[in-house]
Coordinates of C-alpha atoms in Angstrom, one line a residue:
X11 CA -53.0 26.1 -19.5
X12 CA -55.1 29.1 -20.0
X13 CA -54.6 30.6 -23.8
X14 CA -54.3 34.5 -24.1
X15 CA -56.4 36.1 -26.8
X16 CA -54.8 37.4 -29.8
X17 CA -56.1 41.1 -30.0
X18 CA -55.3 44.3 -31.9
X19 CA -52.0 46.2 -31.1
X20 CA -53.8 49.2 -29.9
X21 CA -55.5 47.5 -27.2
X22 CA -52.2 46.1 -25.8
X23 CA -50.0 49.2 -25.8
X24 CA -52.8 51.3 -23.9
X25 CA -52.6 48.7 -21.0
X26 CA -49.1 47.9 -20.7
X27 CA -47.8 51.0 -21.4
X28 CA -45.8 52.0 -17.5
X29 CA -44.3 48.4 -18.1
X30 CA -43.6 49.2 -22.0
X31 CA -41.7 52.5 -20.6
X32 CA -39.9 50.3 -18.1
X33 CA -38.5 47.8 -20.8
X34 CA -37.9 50.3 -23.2
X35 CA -35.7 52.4 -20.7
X36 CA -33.8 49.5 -20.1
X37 CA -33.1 48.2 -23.4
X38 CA -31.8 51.7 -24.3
X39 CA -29.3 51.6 -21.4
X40 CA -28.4 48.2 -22.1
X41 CA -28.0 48.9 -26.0
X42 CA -25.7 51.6 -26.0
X43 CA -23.8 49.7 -23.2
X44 CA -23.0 46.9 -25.4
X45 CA -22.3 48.7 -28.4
X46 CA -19.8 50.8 -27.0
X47 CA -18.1 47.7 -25.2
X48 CA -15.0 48.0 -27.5
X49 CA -14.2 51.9 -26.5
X50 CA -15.4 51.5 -23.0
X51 CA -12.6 48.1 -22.8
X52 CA -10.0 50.9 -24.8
X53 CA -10.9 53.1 -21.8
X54 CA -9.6 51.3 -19.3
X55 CA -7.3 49.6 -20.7
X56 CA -8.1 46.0 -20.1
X57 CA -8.1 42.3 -21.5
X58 CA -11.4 40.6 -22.6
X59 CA -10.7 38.7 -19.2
X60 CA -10.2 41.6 -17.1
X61 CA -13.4 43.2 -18.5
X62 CA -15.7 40.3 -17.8
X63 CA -14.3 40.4 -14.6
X64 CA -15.6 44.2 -14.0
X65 CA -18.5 43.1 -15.4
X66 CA -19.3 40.5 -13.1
X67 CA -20.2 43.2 -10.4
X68 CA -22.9 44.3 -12.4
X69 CA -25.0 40.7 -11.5
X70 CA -23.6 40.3 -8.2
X71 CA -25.2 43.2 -7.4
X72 CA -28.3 42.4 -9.6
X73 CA -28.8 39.3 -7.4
X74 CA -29.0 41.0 -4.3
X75 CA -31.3 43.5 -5.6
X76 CA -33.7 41.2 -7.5
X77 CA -34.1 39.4 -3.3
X78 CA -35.2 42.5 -2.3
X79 CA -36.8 44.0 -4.9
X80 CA -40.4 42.0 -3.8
X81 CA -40.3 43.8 -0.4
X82 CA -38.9 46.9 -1.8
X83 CA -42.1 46.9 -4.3
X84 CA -44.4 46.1 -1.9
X85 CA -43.4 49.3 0.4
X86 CA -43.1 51.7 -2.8
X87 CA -46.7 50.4 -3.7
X88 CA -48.0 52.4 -7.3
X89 CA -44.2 54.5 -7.3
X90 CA -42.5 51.3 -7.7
X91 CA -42.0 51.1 -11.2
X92 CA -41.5 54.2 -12.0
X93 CA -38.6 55.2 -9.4
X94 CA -36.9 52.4 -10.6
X95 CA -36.8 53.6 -14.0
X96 CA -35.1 56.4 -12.9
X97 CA -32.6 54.9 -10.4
X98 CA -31.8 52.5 -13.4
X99 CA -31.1 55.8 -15.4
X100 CA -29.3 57.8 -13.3
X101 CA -27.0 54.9 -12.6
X102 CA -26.1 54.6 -16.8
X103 CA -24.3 57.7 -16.4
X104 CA -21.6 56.5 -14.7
X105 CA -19.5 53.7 -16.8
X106 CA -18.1 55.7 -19.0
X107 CA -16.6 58.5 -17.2
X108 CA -13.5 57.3 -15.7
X109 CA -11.0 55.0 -17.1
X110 CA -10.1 53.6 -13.8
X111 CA -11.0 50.1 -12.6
X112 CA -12.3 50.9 -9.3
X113 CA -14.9 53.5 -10.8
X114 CA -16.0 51.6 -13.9
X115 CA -16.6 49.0 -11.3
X116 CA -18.8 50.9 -8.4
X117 CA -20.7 52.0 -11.6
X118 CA -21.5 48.1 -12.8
X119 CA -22.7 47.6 -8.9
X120 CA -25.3 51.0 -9.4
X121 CA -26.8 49.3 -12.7
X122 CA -26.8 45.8 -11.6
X123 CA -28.6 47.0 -8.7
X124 CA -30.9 49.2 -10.3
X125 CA -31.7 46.9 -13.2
X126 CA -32.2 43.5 -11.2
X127 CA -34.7 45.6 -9.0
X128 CA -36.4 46.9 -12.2
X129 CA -36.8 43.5 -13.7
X130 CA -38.6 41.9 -10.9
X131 CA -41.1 44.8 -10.9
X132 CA -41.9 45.4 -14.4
X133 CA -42.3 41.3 -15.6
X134 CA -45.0 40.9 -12.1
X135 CA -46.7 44.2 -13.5
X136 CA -47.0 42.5 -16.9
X137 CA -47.9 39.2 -15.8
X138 CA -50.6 40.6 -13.2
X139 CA -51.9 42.7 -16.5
X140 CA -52.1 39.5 -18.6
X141 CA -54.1 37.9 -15.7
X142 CA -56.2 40.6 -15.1
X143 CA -57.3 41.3 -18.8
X144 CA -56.7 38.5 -20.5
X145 CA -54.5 39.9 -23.0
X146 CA -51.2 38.7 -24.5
X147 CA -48.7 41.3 -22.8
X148 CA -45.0 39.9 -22.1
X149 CA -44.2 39.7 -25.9
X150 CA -45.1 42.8 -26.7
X151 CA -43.1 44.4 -23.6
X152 CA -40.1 42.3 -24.9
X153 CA -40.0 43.0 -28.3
X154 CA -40.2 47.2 -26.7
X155 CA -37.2 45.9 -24.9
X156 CA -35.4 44.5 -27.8
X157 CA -36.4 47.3 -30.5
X158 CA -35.3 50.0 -27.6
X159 CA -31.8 47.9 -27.1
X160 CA -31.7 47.9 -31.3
X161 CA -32.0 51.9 -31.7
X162 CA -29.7 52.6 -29.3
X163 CA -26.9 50.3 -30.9
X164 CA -27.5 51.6 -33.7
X165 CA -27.4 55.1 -32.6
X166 CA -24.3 54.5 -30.5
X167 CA -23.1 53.2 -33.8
X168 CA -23.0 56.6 -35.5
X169 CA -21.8 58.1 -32.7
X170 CA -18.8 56.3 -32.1
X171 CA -17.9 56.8 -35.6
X172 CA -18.4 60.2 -35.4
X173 CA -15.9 60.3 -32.5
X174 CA -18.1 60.8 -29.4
X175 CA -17.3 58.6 -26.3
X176 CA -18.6 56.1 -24.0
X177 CA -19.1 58.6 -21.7
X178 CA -21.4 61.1 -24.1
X179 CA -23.2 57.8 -25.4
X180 CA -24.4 56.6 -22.1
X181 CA -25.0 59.5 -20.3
X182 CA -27.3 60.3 -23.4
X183 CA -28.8 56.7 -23.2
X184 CA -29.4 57.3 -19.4
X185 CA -31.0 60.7 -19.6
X186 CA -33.2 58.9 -22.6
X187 CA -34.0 56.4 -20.0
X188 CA -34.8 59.0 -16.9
X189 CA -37.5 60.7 -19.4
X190 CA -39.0 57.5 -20.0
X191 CA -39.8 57.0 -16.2
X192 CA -42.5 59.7 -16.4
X193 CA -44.3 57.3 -19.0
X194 CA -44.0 54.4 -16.2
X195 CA -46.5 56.1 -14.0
X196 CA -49.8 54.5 -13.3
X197 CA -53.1 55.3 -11.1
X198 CA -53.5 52.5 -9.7
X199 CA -49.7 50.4 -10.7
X200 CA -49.5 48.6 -7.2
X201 CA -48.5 45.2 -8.2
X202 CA -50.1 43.2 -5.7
X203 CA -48.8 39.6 -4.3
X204 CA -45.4 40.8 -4.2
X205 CA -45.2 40.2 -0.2
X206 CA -44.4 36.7 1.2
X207 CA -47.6 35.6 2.6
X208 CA -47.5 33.9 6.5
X209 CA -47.3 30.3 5.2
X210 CA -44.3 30.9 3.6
X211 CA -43.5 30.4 0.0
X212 CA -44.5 26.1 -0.8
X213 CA -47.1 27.2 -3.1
X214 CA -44.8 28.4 -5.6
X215 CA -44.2 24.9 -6.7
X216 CA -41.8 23.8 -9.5
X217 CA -42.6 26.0 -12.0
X218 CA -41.0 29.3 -11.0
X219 CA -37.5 27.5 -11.1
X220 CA -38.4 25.0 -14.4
X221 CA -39.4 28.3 -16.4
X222 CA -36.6 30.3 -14.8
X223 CA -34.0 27.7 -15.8
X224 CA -35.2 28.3 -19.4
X225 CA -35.1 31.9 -18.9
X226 CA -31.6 31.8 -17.6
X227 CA -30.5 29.9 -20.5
X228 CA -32.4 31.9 -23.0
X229 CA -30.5 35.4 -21.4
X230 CA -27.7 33.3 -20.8
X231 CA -27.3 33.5 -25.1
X232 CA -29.0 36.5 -25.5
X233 CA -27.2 39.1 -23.7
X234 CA -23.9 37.0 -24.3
X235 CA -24.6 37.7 -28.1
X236 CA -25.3 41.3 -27.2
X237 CA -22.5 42.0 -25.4
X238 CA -19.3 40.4 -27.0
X239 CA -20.8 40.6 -30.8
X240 CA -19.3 43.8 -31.4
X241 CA -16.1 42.4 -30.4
X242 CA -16.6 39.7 -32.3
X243 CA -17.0 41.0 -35.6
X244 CA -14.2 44.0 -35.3
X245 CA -11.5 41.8 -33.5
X246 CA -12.0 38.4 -35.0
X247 CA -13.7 39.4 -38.5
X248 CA -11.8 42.4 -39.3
X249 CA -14.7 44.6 -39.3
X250 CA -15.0 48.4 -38.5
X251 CA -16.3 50.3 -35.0
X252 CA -19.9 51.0 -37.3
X253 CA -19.7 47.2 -38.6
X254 CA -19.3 46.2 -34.9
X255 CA -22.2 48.1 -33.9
X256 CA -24.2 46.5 -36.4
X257 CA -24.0 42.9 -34.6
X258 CA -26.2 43.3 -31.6
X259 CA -28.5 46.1 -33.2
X260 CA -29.5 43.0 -36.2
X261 CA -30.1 40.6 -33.2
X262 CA -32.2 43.2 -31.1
X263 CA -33.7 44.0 -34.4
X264 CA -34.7 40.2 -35.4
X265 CA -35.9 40.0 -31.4
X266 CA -38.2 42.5 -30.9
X267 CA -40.2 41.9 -34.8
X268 CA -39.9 38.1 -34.3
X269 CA -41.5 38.9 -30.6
X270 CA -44.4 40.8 -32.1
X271 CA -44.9 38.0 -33.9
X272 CA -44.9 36.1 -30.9
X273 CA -48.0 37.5 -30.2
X274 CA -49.9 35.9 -32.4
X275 CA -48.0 32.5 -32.5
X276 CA -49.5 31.9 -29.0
X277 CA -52.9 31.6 -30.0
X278 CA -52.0 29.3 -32.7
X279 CA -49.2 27.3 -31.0
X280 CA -48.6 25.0 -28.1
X281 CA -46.1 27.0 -25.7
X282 CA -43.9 24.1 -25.3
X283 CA -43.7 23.9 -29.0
X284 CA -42.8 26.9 -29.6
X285 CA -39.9 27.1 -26.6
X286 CA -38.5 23.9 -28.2
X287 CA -38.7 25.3 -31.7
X288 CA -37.3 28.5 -30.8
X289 CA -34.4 26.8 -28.7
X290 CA -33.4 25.0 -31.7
X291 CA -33.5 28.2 -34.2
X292 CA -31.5 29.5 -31.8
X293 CA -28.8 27.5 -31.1
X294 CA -28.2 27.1 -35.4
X295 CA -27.9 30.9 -35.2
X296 CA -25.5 30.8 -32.7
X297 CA -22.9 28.3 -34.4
X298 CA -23.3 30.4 -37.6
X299 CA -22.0 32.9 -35.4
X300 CA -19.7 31.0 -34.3
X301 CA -18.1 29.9 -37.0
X302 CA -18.5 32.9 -39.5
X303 CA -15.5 34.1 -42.1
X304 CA -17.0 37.5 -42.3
X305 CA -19.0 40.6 -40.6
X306 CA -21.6 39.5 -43.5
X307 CA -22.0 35.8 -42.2
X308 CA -21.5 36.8 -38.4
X309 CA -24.9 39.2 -39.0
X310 CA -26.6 36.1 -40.7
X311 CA -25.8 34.2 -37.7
X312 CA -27.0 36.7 -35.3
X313 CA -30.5 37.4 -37.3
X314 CA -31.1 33.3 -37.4
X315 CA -30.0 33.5 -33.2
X316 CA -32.5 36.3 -32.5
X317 CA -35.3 34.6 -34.4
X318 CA -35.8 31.4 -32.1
X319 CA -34.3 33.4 -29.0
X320 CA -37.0 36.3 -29.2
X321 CA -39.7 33.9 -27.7
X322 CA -38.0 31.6 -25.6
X323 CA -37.9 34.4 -22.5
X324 CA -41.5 35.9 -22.9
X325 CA -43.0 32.4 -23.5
X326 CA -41.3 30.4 -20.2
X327 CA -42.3 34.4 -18.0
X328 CA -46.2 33.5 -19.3
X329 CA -46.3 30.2 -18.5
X330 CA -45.1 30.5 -15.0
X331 CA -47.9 33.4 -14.4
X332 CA -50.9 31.0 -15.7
X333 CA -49.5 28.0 -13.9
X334 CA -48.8 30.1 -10.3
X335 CA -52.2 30.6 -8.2
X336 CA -53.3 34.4 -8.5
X337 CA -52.1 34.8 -4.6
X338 CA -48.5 33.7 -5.9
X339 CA -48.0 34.9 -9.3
X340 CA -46.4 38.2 -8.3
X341 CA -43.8 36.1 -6.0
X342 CA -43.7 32.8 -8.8
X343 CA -42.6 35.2 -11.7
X344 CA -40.2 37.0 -9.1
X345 CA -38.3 33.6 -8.2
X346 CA -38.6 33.1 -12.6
X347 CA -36.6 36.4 -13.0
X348 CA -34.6 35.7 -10.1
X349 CA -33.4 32.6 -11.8
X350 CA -33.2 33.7 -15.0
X351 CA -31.4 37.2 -14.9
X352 CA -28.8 34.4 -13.2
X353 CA -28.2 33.9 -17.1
X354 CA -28.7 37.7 -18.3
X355 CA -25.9 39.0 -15.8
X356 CA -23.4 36.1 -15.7
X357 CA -23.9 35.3 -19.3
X358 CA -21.4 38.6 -20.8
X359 CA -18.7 37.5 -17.8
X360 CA -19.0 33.7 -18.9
X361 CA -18.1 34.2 -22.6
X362 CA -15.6 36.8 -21.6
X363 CA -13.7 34.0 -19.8
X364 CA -14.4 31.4 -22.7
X365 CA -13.5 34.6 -25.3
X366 CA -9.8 34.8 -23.5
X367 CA -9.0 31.5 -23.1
X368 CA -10.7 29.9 -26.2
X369 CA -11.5 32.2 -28.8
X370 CA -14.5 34.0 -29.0
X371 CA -15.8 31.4 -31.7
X372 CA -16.1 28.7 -28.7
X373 CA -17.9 31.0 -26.5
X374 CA -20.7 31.5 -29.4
X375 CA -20.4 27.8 -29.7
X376 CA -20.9 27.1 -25.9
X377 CA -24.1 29.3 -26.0
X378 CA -25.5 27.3 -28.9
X379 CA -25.3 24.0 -26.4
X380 CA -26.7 25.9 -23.7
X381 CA -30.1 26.3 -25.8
X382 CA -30.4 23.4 -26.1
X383 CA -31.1 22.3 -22.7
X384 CA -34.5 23.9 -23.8
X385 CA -35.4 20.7 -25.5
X386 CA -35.6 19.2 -21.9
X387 CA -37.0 21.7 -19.8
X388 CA -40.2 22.8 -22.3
X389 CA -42.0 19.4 -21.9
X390 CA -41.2 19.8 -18.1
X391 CA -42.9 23.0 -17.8
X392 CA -45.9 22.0 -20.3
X393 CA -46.5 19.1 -17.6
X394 CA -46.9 21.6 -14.6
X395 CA -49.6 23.8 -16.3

């Protein structure tokens, strides 16, 4: 399997930067989302049950977006990416505005939608970039993402305890986001091999589902974690709406350094190594979680989770772009994202169900065994590059 250079930051961020606006934009909308889970569930009203069942229309409508998000790229050629950005935006205005059901969810189908398109298009754009100049891209974009997703938990942190609403934090977040799409546009940003060529689609092979399996698991934890810490730490810890806040802003923290770091790991590590070692970082962090007796142990358990989670994603999205042909890497990482945003969307509903039947200490304990499927699947994918 081809090995990416290490080079300096500078190089990096000039070249990826319409896909670094793109994850960026989403891990702010996503960010303040999660952190102000607990006043948007006061909003309306509702059970951790009822919730993830709202929330569930969010990837429903992700999944029917990321099909057609290939054709929709190829027929928006260099706008692509940067309409997206904005559709994902404009749609974050709307789940905080009205406390009733039907409204909170029309507005989980608008960011599904939007964001399952966006996530096809921006991963191809970086994988296309790391082919095409040899550079180490999709950590870097990630850790944007997670850093992004981190300052706006934070900041919805303050502002929640300075009384301002779901509806003031995410239609900030969302106009944050809209800006951002002005950053996202490109010369020449066509990100070619998106259509399905005339002899169909065999050439993917088995690596677009083997690294989206370990993508879905790896999101599967990750935006679980996101989403239901804050919960986690005010309703079973005791802690405060700031303490709260604090729980997926340390794990998007942890993410995005640990994935800079990532960058340089590559060079120096086997990828399959470092899936398996980050799988089993991950799923320690998550039974610390788990099984924490206060907010201070809860955000120990969340930095050790973040740590092996960061490069699990980024890692399994490269390796299916060097192992796909150039001809099919476009359509190879969109089956990857397809498959693994499977985990990213269904993950916050899953522990929601777990969270109202079980506690929310067995739904952090169920995404800990999920990682480490991990184990399996990494020498599996090491075998097809």
């Amino acid at each position: 399997m081809q090995t990416l250079r290490p080079t300096r930051v500078g190089g990096p961020l000039r070249v990826a930067r319409p896909a670094l606006a793109a994850f960026g934009a989403m891990g702010i909308c996503w960010g303040a989302f999660a952190a102000a889970l607990p006043d948007t569930k006061a909003l309306l009203g509702v059970d951790e049950a009822r919730l993830g069942l709202m929330m569930l229309f969010a990837p429903v409508a992700a999944m029917a977006a990321m099909l057609t998000a290939a054709r929709l790229g190829s027929a928006l050629g260099r706008r692509a990416l940067p309409l997206m950005v904005l559709a994902m935006g404009a749609a974050f205005v709307l789940p905080g505005q009205s406390p009733a059901l039907w409204a909170f969810a029309a507005a989980m189908i608008l960011c599904g939608a939007a964001t399952g398109a966006l996530d096809v298009l921006m991963n191809a754009r970086v994988t296309a970039l790391e082919a095409e100049r040899g550079l180490p891209l999709m950590n870097l974009c990630h850790a944007v993402y997670s850093l992004a997703y981190a300052a706006a938990a934070i900041g919805t942190g303050l502002a929640r305890g300075a009384g301002l609403g779901p509806g003031a934090i995410l239609g900030g977040a969302a106009v944050a986001a809209m800006l951002a799409s002005l950053m996202a546009f490109e010369r020449d940003g066509t990100i070619h091999g998106l259509a399905r060529p005339p002899r169909g689609s065999a050439a993917l092979g088995a690596a677009p589902f083997i690294g989206g399996a370990m993508v879905m698991i790896a999101f599967l934890s990750e935006n679980a974690a996101e989403a239901w810490s804050a919960l986690h730490i005010e309703r079973t810890l005791g802690g405060s709406a700031t303490e709260g806040s604090l729980g997926p802003a340390l794990l998007a923290i942890t993410m995005g350094v640990a994935r800079l770091a990532g960058q340089g790991l590559l060079a120096r590590v086997a990828p399959a190594t470092l899936l398996s070692a980050g799988a089993l970082v991950a799923g320690l962090g998550a039974l610390v979680a788990a099984f924490a007796l206060s907010p201070a142990m809860a955000y120990a358990g969340f930095v050790i989770m973040g740590l092996g989670a960061s490069v699990i994603a980024p890692t399994a999205f490269s390796m299916v772009g060097q192992a796909a042909r150039p001809e099919a890497r476009a359509r190879a990482v969109a089956r990857a994202t397809f498959l693994g945003y499977l985990g990213y969307f269904f993950g916050p509903p899953t522990l929601g169900f777990l969270a109202a039947a079980f506690g929310l200490r067995a739904a952090f304990a169920f995404a800990a065994l999920a990682l480490l499927s991990v184990l399996v699947l990494a020498p599996l994918m090491a075998r097809r590059g």
